[in-house]
Coordinates of C-alpha atoms in Angstrom, one line a residue:
M310 CA -0.2 0.0 0.0
T311 CA 1.4 3.6 -1.2
E312 CA 2.0 5.6 1.9
K313 CA -0.3 8.6 1.7
T314 CA 1.3 12.1 1.2
F315 CA 0.3 15.8 0.2
N316 CA 3.2 18.2 0.2
L317 CA 2.4 21.7 0.6
T318 CA 5.5 23.0 -1.1
T319 CA 4.5 21.0 -4.4
Q320 CA 0.9 20.2 -4.5
P321 CA -1.7 23.3 -4.8
W322 CA -3.5 24.2 -1.9
I323 CA -3.4 28.0 -1.5
K324 CA -6.2 30.1 -3.2
V325 CA -5.2 32.7 -5.0
I326 CA -6.8 35.4 -7.5
N327 CA -4.9 35.6 -10.7
A328 CA -4.3 39.1 -11.5
D329 CA -4.4 38.6 -15.6
T330 CA -7.5 36.6 -15.4
N331 CA -9.3 37.8 -12.2
R332 CA -10.2 34.0 -11.7
E333 CA -9.2 31.8 -8.5
Q334 CA -6.6 29.2 -8.7
K335 CA -4.6 26.8 -6.5
V336 CA -1.0 27.0 -6.0
S337 CA 1.5 25.2 -3.9
L338 CA 4.0 27.3 -2.0
I339 CA 6.7 26.9 -4.5
E340 CA 4.4 28.0 -7.3
L341 CA 3.1 30.7 -5.1
F342 CA 6.8 32.6 -4.4
E343 CA 7.8 31.8 -7.9
N344 CA 4.7 33.7 -9.3
A345 CA 3.7 35.9 -6.6
Q346 CA 3.9 39.1 -8.7
D347 CA 1.0 37.6 -10.9
Y348 CA -1.4 37.1 -8.2
R349 CA -3.7 39.8 -6.9
Q350 CA -4.4 38.2 -3.5
L351 CA -5.2 35.4 -1.6
A352 CA -8.7 34.3 -1.9
G353 CA -9.7 31.7 0.8
E354 CA -13.1 30.7 2.4
M355 CA -12.6 33.6 5.0
R356 CA -10.3 36.8 5.2
I357 CA -8.9 35.7 8.7
Q358 CA -7.9 32.2 6.8
D359 CA -5.8 34.5 4.2
F360 CA -4.5 36.3 7.2
A361 CA -3.3 33.3 8.7
I362 CA -1.8 32.2 5.8
L363 CA -0.3 35.5 4.7
R364 CA 1.7 35.1 8.4
L365 CA 2.6 31.5 7.4
L366 CA 4.3 33.0 4.1
L367 CA 5.9 35.8 6.0
A368 CA 7.7 33.3 8.5
I369 CA 9.1 31.3 5.5
L370 CA 10.3 34.7 3.8
T371 CA 11.7 36.4 7.4
T372 CA 13.6 33.2 7.9
V373 CA 15.0 32.8 4.4
Y374 CA 15.8 36.6 3.8
S375 CA 17.3 37.0 7.3
R376 CA 20.2 34.3 6.2
F377 CA 20.5 35.0 2.6
D378 CA 20.6 38.2 0.4
A379 CA 18.6 39.0 -2.8
N380 CA 21.5 37.1 -4.6
N381 CA 20.7 33.9 -2.9
Q382 CA 24.2 34.0 -0.8
P383 CA 24.5 33.9 3.0
Y384 CA 25.1 37.3 4.5
E385 CA 28.8 38.0 5.1
D386 CA 28.3 38.5 9.1
L387 CA 26.7 35.2 9.4
K388 CA 27.7 31.6 9.4
V389 CA 24.9 29.7 7.6
D390 CA 25.2 25.5 7.8
P391 CA 24.8 24.8 3.9
I392 CA 22.6 21.8 4.6
S393 CA 20.2 22.8 7.3
M394 CA 20.5 26.4 6.1
Q395 CA 20.3 27.5 9.6
I396 CA 22.5 30.0 11.2
T397 CA 25.3 28.6 13.3
S398 CA 26.7 31.6 15.0
D399 CA 24.9 34.8 16.3
I400 CA 25.6 38.3 15.2
D401 CA 28.1 40.5 17.4
E402 CA 26.1 43.6 18.5
E403 CA 29.2 45.7 17.0
E404 CA 28.0 44.4 13.9
E405 CA 24.3 44.7 14.1
E406 CA 24.1 47.9 12.6
D407 CA 25.8 46.8 9.5
F408 CA 23.9 43.7 9.3
D409 CA 20.6 46.0 9.3
E410 CA 21.8 47.9 6.4
N411 CA 22.6 44.6 4.8
L412 CA 18.9 43.5 5.5
L413 CA 17.5 46.7 4.2
A414 CA 19.7 46.4 1.1
T415 CA 18.2 42.8 0.7
W416 CA 14.5 44.0 0.6
Q417 CA 15.4 47.0 -1.4
Q418 CA 16.6 44.5 -4.3
L419 CA 13.9 42.2 -4.0
Y420 CA 11.0 44.9 -3.9
S421 CA 12.8 46.7 -6.9
K422 CA 13.0 43.6 -9.1
G423 CA 9.5 42.6 -8.4
S424 CA 10.0 39.0 -7.6
F425 CA 11.4 36.9 -4.9
S426 CA 14.8 35.1 -5.6
E427 CA 15.6 31.2 -6.2
I428 CA 17.0 31.1 -2.3
V429 CA 13.1 30.6 -1.1
V430 CA 12.5 27.4 -3.4
K431 CA 15.5 25.9 -2.4
Y432 CA 14.9 26.5 1.3
L433 CA 11.4 24.9 1.0
Q434 CA 12.9 21.9 -0.9
Q435 CA 15.3 21.5 1.9
Y436 CA 12.6 21.1 4.4
E437 CA 10.0 19.8 2.2
D438 CA 9.5 16.8 4.7
R439 CA 8.1 18.9 7.2
F440 CA 5.6 20.4 4.8
D441 CA 4.1 16.8 4.2
F442 CA 0.9 17.0 5.8
F443 CA 0.8 12.9 6.3
G444 CA 4.1 11.2 7.2
S445 CA 6.1 11.0 10.0
H446 CA 6.1 15.0 10.5
P447 CA 2.8 15.8 9.6
F448 CA 2.8 19.6 9.2
Y449 CA 0.9 21.6 12.0
Q450 CA 0.1 18.2 13.8
V451 CA 1.6 15.4 15.7
T452 CA 1.9 11.6 15.3
R453 CA -0.5 9.4 16.9
N454 CA 2.5 8.3 19.3
E455 CA 3.3 11.7 20.0
Y456 CA 0.0 12.8 20.9
N457 CA -0.6 9.8 23.6
E458 CA 2.7 10.9 24.9
L459 CA 2.0 14.5 25.5
V460 CA -1.6 14.2 27.2
P461 CA -2.8 12.3 30.2
D462 CA -3.3 8.8 29.8
N463 CA -7.2 9.1 30.1
C464 CA -7.2 11.2 26.9
N465 CA -5.2 9.4 24.6
V466 CA -6.7 8.4 21.1
K467 CA -8.0 5.2 22.0
T468 CA -10.5 7.1 24.4
G469 CA -11.8 9.1 21.8
K470 CA -11.6 12.2 24.2
G471 CA -10.5 15.2 22.9
R472 CA -12.4 14.9 19.4
V473 CA -12.9 18.2 17.4
A474 CA -15.4 18.2 14.3
I475 CA -14.3 19.5 10.8
K476 CA -17.5 21.7 11.5
Q477 CA -15.8 23.1 14.5
I478 CA -12.5 23.8 12.9
N479 CA -14.3 25.2 9.8
R480 CA -14.9 29.1 10.7
Q481 CA -17.6 29.5 8.3
V482 CA -19.4 27.0 10.5
S483 CA -18.0 27.1 14.0
E484 CA -20.5 24.7 15.3
S485 CA -20.1 22.8 18.4
N486 CA -21.9 19.7 19.7
N487 CA -24.0 22.1 22.0
S488 CA -24.5 24.9 19.6
P489 CA -25.7 24.0 16.2
A490 CA -25.3 26.8 13.8
I491 CA -28.4 27.6 12.0
F492 CA -27.2 29.9 9.5
A493 CA -24.1 28.2 8.5
P494 CA -23.1 27.8 4.8
R495 CA -23.5 24.2 5.0
A496 CA -26.3 21.9 6.6
G497 CA -26.4 18.8 7.8
Q498 CA -23.6 16.1 7.3
A499 CA -22.0 18.5 4.7
K500 CA -20.8 20.5 7.8
N501 CA -18.6 17.6 8.4
I502 CA -17.3 17.2 4.8
V503 CA -14.2 19.0 3.5
E504 CA -11.4 18.5 0.6
L505 CA -8.1 18.0 2.0
D506 CA -6.7 21.2 0.5
E507 CA -9.5 23.2 2.4
L508 CA -8.9 21.1 5.5
I509 CA -5.0 22.2 5.4
R510 CA -6.2 25.8 5.3
W511 CA -8.6 25.2 7.9
I512 CA -5.9 23.7 10.3
I513 CA -3.4 26.5 9.7
T514 CA -6.5 28.9 10.7
Y515 CA -7.3 26.9 13.7
Q516 CA -4.1 27.0 15.1
N517 CA -4.5 31.0 15.2
Y518 CA -8.4 31.2 16.0
A519 CA -9.2 28.2 18.4
G520 CA -11.6 29.5 20.8
V521 CA -11.9 27.5 23.8
T522 CA -14.7 25.0 23.2
D523 CA -12.2 22.0 23.5
K524 CA -11.1 21.1 26.9
T525 CA -8.5 18.4 26.6
R526 CA -4.9 19.7 27.5
I527 CA -1.4 18.3 27.4
K528 CA 0.3 17.4 30.3
A529 CA 2.0 19.6 32.5
D530 CA 3.7 20.8 35.8
E531 CA 1.5 23.9 36.2
K532 CA -2.0 24.4 35.4
F533 CA -2.9 26.6 32.4
S534 CA -6.0 27.7 30.4
S535 CA -6.3 26.6 26.9
S536 CA -5.3 29.8 24.3
P537 CA -7.9 30.7 21.8
G538 CA -5.1 31.4 19.5
W539 CA -2.7 34.1 19.4
L540 CA -4.3 36.1 16.4
Y541 CA -7.8 35.5 18.2
K542 CA -6.9 37.9 20.8
L543 CA -5.3 40.9 18.7
N544 CA -6.5 43.7 16.7
P545 CA -4.7 43.0 13.6
V546 CA -3.3 45.5 11.0
F547 CA -1.0 45.1 8.1
A548 CA -0.3 46.6 4.7
K549 CA -2.0 45.7 1.6
G550 CA -0.5 45.8 -1.5
E551 CA -1.8 46.1 -5.3
T552 CA -0.5 42.3 -5.9
L553 CA 0.3 39.4 -3.5
F554 CA 4.1 40.0 -4.0
E555 CA 3.9 43.4 -2.9
T556 CA 1.4 42.5 0.2
L557 CA 4.0 40.1 1.2
M558 CA 7.1 42.8 0.6
L559 CA 5.4 45.2 2.8
N560 CA 5.0 43.1 5.6
L561 CA 8.4 41.5 5.4
I562 CA 10.1 43.1 8.6
L563 CA 13.6 42.1 8.3
V564 CA 14.8 44.6 11.0
N565 CA 12.5 44.4 14.0
G566 CA 14.5 45.7 17.0
K567 CA 17.3 43.8 18.4
Y568 CA 18.7 40.9 16.1
A569 CA 17.4 37.4 16.7
P570 CA 17.6 34.0 14.9
Q571 CA 14.4 33.0 13.2
K572 CA 13.0 29.8 14.4
P573 CA 9.9 28.6 12.8
I574 CA 7.8 25.4 13.9
W575 CA 9.6 23.3 11.2
E576 CA 12.9 24.1 12.6
Y577 CA 12.6 22.6 15.7
Q578 CA 14.0 18.7 15.8
N579 CA 10.7 17.3 17.2
V580 CA 7.6 18.2 18.9
Q581 CA 8.8 17.3 22.0
E582 CA 11.4 20.0 21.7
Y583 CA 8.6 22.5 20.7
I584 CA 6.5 21.8 23.6
A585 CA 9.1 21.9 26.1
V586 CA 9.6 25.5 24.9
R587 CA 6.4 26.2 25.1
K588 CA 5.6 24.9 28.8
K589 CA 7.9 27.5 30.1
K590 CA 5.6 30.2 28.2
I591 CA 8.5 32.1 27.2
L592 CA 7.2 34.9 24.3
P593 CA 9.4 33.9 21.2
N594 CA 11.9 36.6 20.3
N595 CA 11.8 36.3 17.0
I596 CA 9.0 36.9 14.3
S597 CA 9.0 33.4 12.3
E598 CA 8.3 31.8 15.5
L599 CA 5.5 34.0 16.6
Y600 CA 3.7 33.8 13.2
T601 CA 4.0 29.9 13.3
A602 CA 2.9 29.4 16.9
W603 CA 0.3 26.8 17.9
S604 CA -2.5 26.8 20.3
R605 CA -3.1 23.1 20.2
I606 CA -1.6 19.9 19.1
L607 CA -3.6 18.2 16.4
H608 CA -3.7 14.7 15.4
I609 CA -5.9 13.4 12.6
E610 CA -6.6 9.6 12.3
W611 CA -7.9 8.9 8.8
D612 CA -10.3 5.9 8.1
E613 CA -11.0 3.7 5.4
L614 CA -13.1 6.3 3.4
E615 CA -10.3 8.7 4.1
Q616 CA -12.4 10.8 6.5
P617 CA -10.5 12.4 9.1
T618 CA -11.2 12.4 13.0
I619 CA -9.2 15.4 14.3
F620 CA -8.0 15.4 18.2
S621 CA -6.9 18.4 19.7
A622 CA -5.1 19.4 23.1
G623 CA -4.5 23.0 24.5
I624 CA -0.8 23.6 25.1
P625 CA 0.3 26.6 27.3
M626 CA 0.5 30.0 25.7
F627 CA 3.2 32.9 26.4
D628 CA 1.8 36.2 27.6
S629 CA 1.0 39.1 25.3
M630 CA 2.0 41.6 27.9
N631 CA 5.1 44.0 25.8
A632 CA 5.0 41.7 23.2
K633 CA 6.7 44.1 21.0
V634 CA 8.0 41.6 18.8
E635 CA 4.4 41.1 17.2
P636 CA 4.5 43.9 14.6
M637 CA 0.6 43.4 13.5
T638 CA -1.5 45.0 16.3
I639 CA -2.4 47.8 17.8
W640 CA -1.8 48.6 21.5
K641 CA -3.3 49.7 24.6
G642 CA -1.2 51.4 27.5
D643 CA 1.5 53.9 26.9
R644 CA 5.1 53.9 26.3
E645 CA 5.7 54.4 29.8
S646 CA 4.3 51.5 31.2
N647 CA 3.3 47.8 30.2
I648 CA 1.4 47.5 26.9
K649 CA -0.8 44.7 25.7
P650 CA -2.4 44.1 22.2
S651 CA -5.8 45.9 21.8
T652 CA -8.7 43.6 21.2
R653 CA -12.2 44.4 19.8
G654 CA -15.5 43.2 21.3
L655 CA -19.1 43.3 19.4
K656 CA -20.0 46.4 20.7
S657 CA -17.3 48.2 18.7
L658 CA -18.7 46.3 15.6
G659 CA -19.5 49.5 13.9
N660 CA -16.6 51.6 14.6
A661 CA -14.5 51.9 11.6
M662 CA -10.9 51.8 11.3
W663 CA -10.2 55.6 10.5
R664 CA -12.2 56.4 13.8
K665 CA -9.1 55.3 15.6
F666 CA -6.4 56.4 13.5
S667 CA -4.2 57.6 16.4
N668 CA -4.0 53.7 17.4
Y669 CA -2.2 53.0 14.0
V670 CA 0.0 56.1 13.2
S671 CA 1.7 58.6 15.5
V672 CA -0.1 61.6 15.5
N673 CA 2.6 63.7 17.0
G674 CA 5.0 63.4 14.3
I675 CA 7.2 60.7 16.4
S676 CA 7.3 57.2 15.9
D677 CA 7.2 55.3 19.4
D678 CA 6.6 52.0 20.9
I679 CA 2.8 52.3 20.8
E680 CA 2.6 52.6 17.1
P681 CA 2.2 49.0 15.1
G682 CA 5.5 47.2 14.3
V683 CA 4.4 47.1 10.8
V684 CA 3.8 50.9 10.5
C685 CA 7.2 51.7 12.0
W686 CA 8.8 49.6 9.3
L687 CA 6.9 51.1 6.4
R688 CA 8.0 54.4 8.3
N689 CA 11.4 53.4 8.2
L690 CA 11.2 52.5 4.4
K691 CA 9.9 55.5 3.7
D692 CA 12.6 57.6 5.7
E693 CA 15.3 55.7 3.6
G694 CA 13.9 56.5 0.4
I695 CA 13.3 52.8 -0.1
I696 CA 9.7 53.5 -0.9
A697 CA 8.3 56.5 -2.7
S698 CA 7.2 59.3 -0.9
D699 CA 4.0 59.7 -2.9
K700 CA 3.2 56.2 -2.6
N701 CA -0.4 55.4 -1.2
I702 CA 0.1 52.9 1.9
T703 CA -3.3 50.8 2.6
L704 CA -3.5 49.8 5.9
A705 CA -5.9 46.9 6.5
S706 CA -7.4 45.1 9.8
I707 CA -9.1 41.9 9.7
D708 CA -10.6 40.4 13.1
L709 CA -12.8 37.5 14.2
L710 CA -14.8 38.8 17.1
D711 CA -16.0 36.0 19.6
D712 CA -19.2 35.9 21.3
G713 CA -18.2 37.2 24.5
N714 CA -18.8 33.7 26.3
S715 CA -15.5 33.0 28.1
S716 CA -16.3 29.7 28.4
S717 CA -16.4 29.0 24.6
Q718 CA -15.5 32.3 22.6
L719 CA -17.2 31.2 19.4
P720 CA -16.6 33.1 16.2
A721 CA -19.5 36.0 16.1
A722 CA -18.5 38.3 13.5
E723 CA -15.8 38.6 10.9
L724 CA -14.6 42.1 10.1
Y725 CA -12.5 43.8 7.5
D726 CA -11.5 47.3 7.2
D727 CA -8.7 49.3 5.5
M728 CA -7.5 53.2 4.8
S729 CA -5.1 54.4 2.2
I730 CA -2.9 57.6 2.7
E731 CA 0.1 58.9 1.1
A732 CA 3.3 58.0 2.5
D733 CA 4.6 61.6 2.7
V734 CA 1.3 62.4 4.7
M735 CA 1.2 59.3 6.9
F736 CA 4.4 60.0 8.0
D737 CA 4.6 63.5 8.1
T738 CA 7.0 64.8 11.1
S739 CA 6.7 68.7 10.4
G740 CA 5.6 69.5 13.9
E741 CA 2.3 70.2 15.4
N742 CA 0.3 71.2 12.3
C743 CA 2.0 67.7 10.5
W744 CA -0.6 65.6 8.3
P745 CA -1.2 62.9 11.0
A746 CA -2.1 65.9 13.7
I747 CA -4.8 67.2 11.0
I748 CA -6.1 64.2 10.4
E749 CA -6.7 63.4 14.0
E750 CA -8.2 67.1 14.5
M751 CA -10.7 66.4 11.6
I752 CA -11.5 62.5 13.2
K753 CA -12.4 64.7 16.4
K754 CA -14.5 67.1 14.4
N755 CA -16.4 64.2 12.9
Q756 CA -17.2 63.1 16.6
V757 CA -18.2 66.4 17.6
I758 CA -20.7 66.8 15.0
G759 CA -21.8 63.1 15.7
N760 CA -22.5 63.9 18.8
V761 CA -24.6 67.4 17.8
Y762 CA -26.3 64.9 15.9
W763 CA -27.2 62.5 18.6
Q764 CA -28.7 65.2 20.7
F765 CA -30.5 66.2 17.9
L766 CA -32.0 62.6 17.5
K767 CA -32.6 62.6 21.2
A768 CA -34.5 66.1 21.3
I769 CA -36.7 64.0 18.6
C770 CA -37.2 61.3 20.8
E771 CA -38.3 63.5 23.6
L772 CA -41.1 65.3 21.5
R773 CA -42.1 61.7 20.8
G774 CA -42.4 60.8 24.3
L775 CA -39.7 58.2 23.3
S776 CA -37.9 56.8 26.8
N777 CA -36.0 54.4 24.8
Q778 CA -33.4 55.8 22.8
S779 CA -32.7 53.0 20.3
F780 CA -34.2 55.4 17.4
A781 CA -31.3 57.9 18.2
N782 CA -28.6 55.3 18.6
K783 CA -29.7 53.7 15.2
A784 CA -30.1 56.9 13.5
S785 CA -26.5 57.8 14.8
E786 CA -25.0 54.5 13.8
E787 CA -26.3 55.1 10.2
F788 CA -24.6 58.8 10.3
Y789 CA -20.9 57.4 11.2
Y790 CA -21.7 54.7 8.5
G791 CA -22.2 57.7 6.0
L792 CA -19.1 59.0 6.8
N793 CA -16.9 56.0 6.2
E794 CA -16.1 55.8 2.3
P795 CA -16.3 59.8 1.9
F796 CA -13.6 60.2 4.8
K797 CA -11.4 57.3 3.5
T798 CA -11.8 58.9 -0.1
W799 CA -10.5 62.1 1.5
L800 CA -7.8 60.6 3.2
A801 CA -6.4 58.8 0.1
K802 CA -6.7 62.3 -1.7
L803 CA -4.4 63.9 0.9
S804 CA -1.1 65.2 -0.6
N805 CA 2.3 67.0 0.7
E806 CA 1.6 68.9 -2.6
E807 CA -1.8 70.4 -1.3
D808 CA -2.6 73.1 0.7
S809 CA -3.6 72.0 4.3
D810 CA -6.0 74.8 5.1
Q811 CA -7.7 74.1 1.8
A812 CA -7.7 70.3 2.6
I813 CA -9.4 71.2 6.0
T814 CA -12.0 73.4 4.6
S815 CA -12.9 70.9 2.1
W816 CA -13.8 68.3 4.5
K817 CA -15.7 70.4 7.0
R818 CA -17.9 72.0 4.1
W819 CA -18.9 68.4 3.0
L820 CA -19.3 67.4 6.9
K821 CA -21.6 70.4 7.4
K822 CA -23.5 69.4 4.0
Y823 CA -23.9 66.1 5.1
A824 CA -25.2 66.6 8.8
L825 CA -27.5 69.3 7.7
G826 CA -28.8 66.8 4.9
K827 CA -29.2 64.2 7.5
A828 CA -31.0 66.7 10.2
R829 CA -33.2 67.9 7.2
S830 CA -34.3 64.4 6.1
I831 CA -35.7 63.9 9.6
L832 CA -37.2 67.7 9.7
D833 CA -38.8 66.5 6.0
T834 CA -40.4 63.4 7.6
S835 CA -41.8 64.9 10.6
T836 CA -45.3 64.5 11.9
P837 CA -48.1 66.8 13.0
R838 CA -47.1 65.9 16.5
D839 CA -43.4 66.8 15.9
I840 CA -44.2 70.1 14.4
T841 CA -46.8 71.1 17.0
G842 CA -44.2 69.9 20.0
R843 CA -44.4 70.3 23.5
R844 CA -43.5 72.5 26.5
I845 CA -40.3 70.9 28.2
E846 CA -39.3 72.4 31.4
K847 CA -35.4 73.2 31.9
N848 CA -34.0 74.9 35.0
G849 CA -37.4 75.9 36.0
V850 CA -38.5 77.3 32.8
K851 CA -41.0 75.8 30.4
K852 CA -40.3 76.3 26.6
L853 CA -42.0 75.2 23.6
R854 CA -39.7 72.6 21.9
N855 CA -40.5 70.8 18.3
V856 CA -38.6 69.8 15.5
V857 CA -38.0 73.0 14.0
T858 CA -36.6 74.5 16.9
A859 CA -34.6 71.4 17.4
Y860 CA -33.5 71.5 13.7
N861 CA -32.5 75.2 14.1
Y862 CA -30.2 74.8 17.0
F863 CA -28.5 71.5 15.4
C864 CA -27.7 74.2 12.3
F865 CA -26.7 76.6 14.7
K866 CA -24.4 73.9 16.8
V867 CA -22.9 72.6 13.5
N868 CA -21.8 76.0 12.2
Q869 CA -20.4 76.8 15.3
D870 CA -18.4 73.8 15.9
L871 CA -17.1 73.7 12.2
E872 CA -16.3 77.4 12.5
I873 CA -17.8 78.0 8.8
N874 CA -20.7 80.2 8.3
E875 CA -21.3 80.1 4.4
K876 CA -24.7 79.2 3.0

């Protein structure tokens, strides 16, 4: 009987969109890196799946190009074993500055060339046995013996405990045995049927977005809680390029603080070595190890019909406090104290990315530790003249929000948002009136007018005798939703060649017209009761209030707050 095999390096499993035909196709790892410039983007079942796979691809690239230059040669400052292609000696501190310059030179050469070099393929060929989904080192899994060795005896494979259904790993379904997913894109038994290439994509995703519905854990000297997955507890941000090659390059961070050798999961000698490190809960000091960090050990049993049974056991996760090695998240806290990755809840579902602009880009003209690492990297590339100052940079966010239930943390919503800004504008450091400060000021103006509009809506509620403010809240959400695309368009058009006062006035005029139009639509649809109004007591004095007086006061406040008086 032929041994089952599926090698991720040579067999197609990654979904991409071909830039020429605009059609979806499946490619292998080697095919992807050879032709990344020909693909528009990843095209998996969900954006979070694409994001998890993007980080896997970046782990490969970061590992390779932290050891080899664009000409496929090891850096002079490094000793690299020709067989394992791993570093055998660290960089001396006095050599770090020169080494960083070499890394930047490699990045620039690759970016200018527009494609990756042959060394990536050679590396994958060297480690092809670690990228086989089956065999003695199944990719992102453990063998039956390894699983039984790591879990308690009463949880080994033979007992049947720790099983996780495909419908639970498939994040389009995310159905546990206790909570059926009624509105899933698949029904009945189809929820547990999946093609092999799709299963591979979901296994990679599950390691990053596991939730905590599975209860089996590995043996450990100290008690620990299973992690929901590293990405599940971030508020991610990354740079989106016009092609997959450009997306990979913009997020390929070769200089990330103090030098540390890269060590992705497949370069560990065996699972036991990796789990021994994870039991210590030590935060990785390198990007490749972080991007390939597991939240579970997974073992797959295959029946005679080639259907999988998946066993899962939680492993200890390192703390996210001060995890500055993570470049793809926004932070909470301040640089004078401890910081943690920011997270989002369902209450923030309608909040667009631009409304938290200062979480992504420093508005004081100074790059600091709170700025996401990928933004710091892009700032560095711009300052070094490696990317054009007039290039529009798109920052994107992909997030999976849980249901708020700490005992399951089942996915409740997937969010995607982005904003594009010219590099010279995003990284302007010209002082108090720099572009980021101006953008932040306009965002505050949006908030001020949004609050004035909500007060107008509240007044309408009072006229109608509504104690519940759901009408005001819903209309306020619609107000902000209507701001999203126009404000993003305004951001994308900003340029250092443009007069900032004109840009400010342009946005204020649009905002005024928009806000007055929203209020006017309510005035035009008012009822006789709204027009008749009612006497409302305030500070011991009763005054007549109706929709007209509320509208007039709203117009007055808009003009006052925006400081423009033209009609």
